[in-house]
Coordinates of C-alpha atoms in Angstrom, one line a residue:
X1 CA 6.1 13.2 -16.5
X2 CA 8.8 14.5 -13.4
X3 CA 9.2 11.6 -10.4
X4 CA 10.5 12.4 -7.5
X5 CA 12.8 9.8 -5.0
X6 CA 11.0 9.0 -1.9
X7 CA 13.6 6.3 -0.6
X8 CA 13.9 2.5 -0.5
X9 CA 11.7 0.0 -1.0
X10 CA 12.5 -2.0 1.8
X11 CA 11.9 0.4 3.8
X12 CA 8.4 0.1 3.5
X13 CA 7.2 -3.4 5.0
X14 CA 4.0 -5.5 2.9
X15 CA 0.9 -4.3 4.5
X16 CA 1.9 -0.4 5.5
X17 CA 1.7 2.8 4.4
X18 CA 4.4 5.4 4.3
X19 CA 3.8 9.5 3.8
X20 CA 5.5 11.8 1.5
X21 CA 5.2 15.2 0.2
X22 CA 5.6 15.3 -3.6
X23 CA 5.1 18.6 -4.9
X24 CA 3.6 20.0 -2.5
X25 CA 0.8 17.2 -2.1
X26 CA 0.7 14.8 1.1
X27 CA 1.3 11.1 -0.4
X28 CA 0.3 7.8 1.1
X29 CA 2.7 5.4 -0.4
X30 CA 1.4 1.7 0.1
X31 CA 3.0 -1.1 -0.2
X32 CA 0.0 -3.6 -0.7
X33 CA -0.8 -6.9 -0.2
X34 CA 0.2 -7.7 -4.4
X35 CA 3.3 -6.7 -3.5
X36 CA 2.9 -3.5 -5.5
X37 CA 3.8 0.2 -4.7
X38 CA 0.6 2.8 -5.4
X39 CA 0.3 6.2 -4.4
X40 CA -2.7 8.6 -3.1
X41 CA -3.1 11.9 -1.4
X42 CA -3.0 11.1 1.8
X43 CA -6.4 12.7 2.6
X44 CA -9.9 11.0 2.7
X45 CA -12.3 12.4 0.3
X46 CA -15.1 12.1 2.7
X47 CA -13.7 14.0 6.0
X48 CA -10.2 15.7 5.3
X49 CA -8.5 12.8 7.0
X50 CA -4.9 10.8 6.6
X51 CA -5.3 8.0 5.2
X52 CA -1.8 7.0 6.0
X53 CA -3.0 6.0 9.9
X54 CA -5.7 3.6 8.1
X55 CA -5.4 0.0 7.2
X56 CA -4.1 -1.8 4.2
X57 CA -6.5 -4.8 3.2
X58 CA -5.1 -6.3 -0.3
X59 CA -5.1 -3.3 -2.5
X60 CA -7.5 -1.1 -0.1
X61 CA -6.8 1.7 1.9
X62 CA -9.3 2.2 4.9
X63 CA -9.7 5.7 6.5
X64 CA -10.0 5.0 10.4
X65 CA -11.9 7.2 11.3
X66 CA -15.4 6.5 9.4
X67 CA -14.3 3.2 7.4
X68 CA -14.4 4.5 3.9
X69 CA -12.2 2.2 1.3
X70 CA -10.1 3.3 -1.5
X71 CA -8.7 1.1 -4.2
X72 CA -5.3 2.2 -4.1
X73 CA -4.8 1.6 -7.8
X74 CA -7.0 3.4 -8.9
X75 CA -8.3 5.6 -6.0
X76 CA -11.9 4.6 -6.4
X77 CA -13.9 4.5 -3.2
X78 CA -15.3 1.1 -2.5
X79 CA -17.1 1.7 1.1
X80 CA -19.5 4.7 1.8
X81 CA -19.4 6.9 3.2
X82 CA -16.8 8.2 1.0
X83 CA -18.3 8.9 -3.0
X84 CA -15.5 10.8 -4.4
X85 CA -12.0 9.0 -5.4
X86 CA -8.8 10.2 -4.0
X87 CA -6.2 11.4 -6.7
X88 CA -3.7 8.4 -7.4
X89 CA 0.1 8.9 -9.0
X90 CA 2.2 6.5 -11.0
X91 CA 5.3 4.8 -9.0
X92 CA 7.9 3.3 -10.3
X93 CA 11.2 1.1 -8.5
X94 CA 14.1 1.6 -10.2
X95 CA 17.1 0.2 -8.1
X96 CA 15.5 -0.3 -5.4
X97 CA 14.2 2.9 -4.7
X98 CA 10.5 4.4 -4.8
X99 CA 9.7 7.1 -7.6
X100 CA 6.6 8.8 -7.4
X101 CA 4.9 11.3 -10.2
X102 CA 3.9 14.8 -9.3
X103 CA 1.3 14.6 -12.1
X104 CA -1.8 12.4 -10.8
X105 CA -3.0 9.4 -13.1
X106 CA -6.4 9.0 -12.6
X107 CA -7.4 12.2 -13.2
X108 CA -8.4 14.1 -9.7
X109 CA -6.7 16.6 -8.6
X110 CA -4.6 16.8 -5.0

């Protein structure tokens, strides 16, 4: 599995989103309210939209413009009217810095 650097940690505060393009695929990179990293295209499932201007809400992702919710660990849709996941990648720190696969992990492609 090939990770590419996106930058430091710290650079992303608890509760925001920062974007990314990992091969070729718009990234949301979240820093949630576990204090966890997680990665999703950064494009709603329901209306083609950037997640990356929603909200983070624990380990949800909300698209602002209709209010569907992702689980950013696994990419699930948990508020209609969004019914298909987003595609989620592994992250990893190492010294400090963010990692993200190219290869999604849950299965749906970018």
């Amino acid at each position: 599995m090939s990770f590419e650097l996106v930058g430091p940690a710290d650079d992303i505060a608890k509760g925001s989103v920062a974007t990314a393009s990992i091969g070729g695929v718009d990234i949301a990179i979240v820093h949630a309210d576990d204090d966890g990293f997680y990665a999703v295209r950064d494009e709603c499932s329901h209306a083609a939209i950037a997640l990356s201007e929603g909200e983070v809400d624990g380990c949800t992702l909300e698209c602002w413009l209709h209010g569907s919710r992702f689980d950013v660990r696994t990419g699930e849709p948990s508020g209609l009217p969004a019914t298909e996941p987003v595609a989620t990648f592994p992250v990893e720190i190492r010294d400090g810095d963010i990692y993200v696969s190219t290869t999604p992990s849950n299965g749906v492609m970018p």
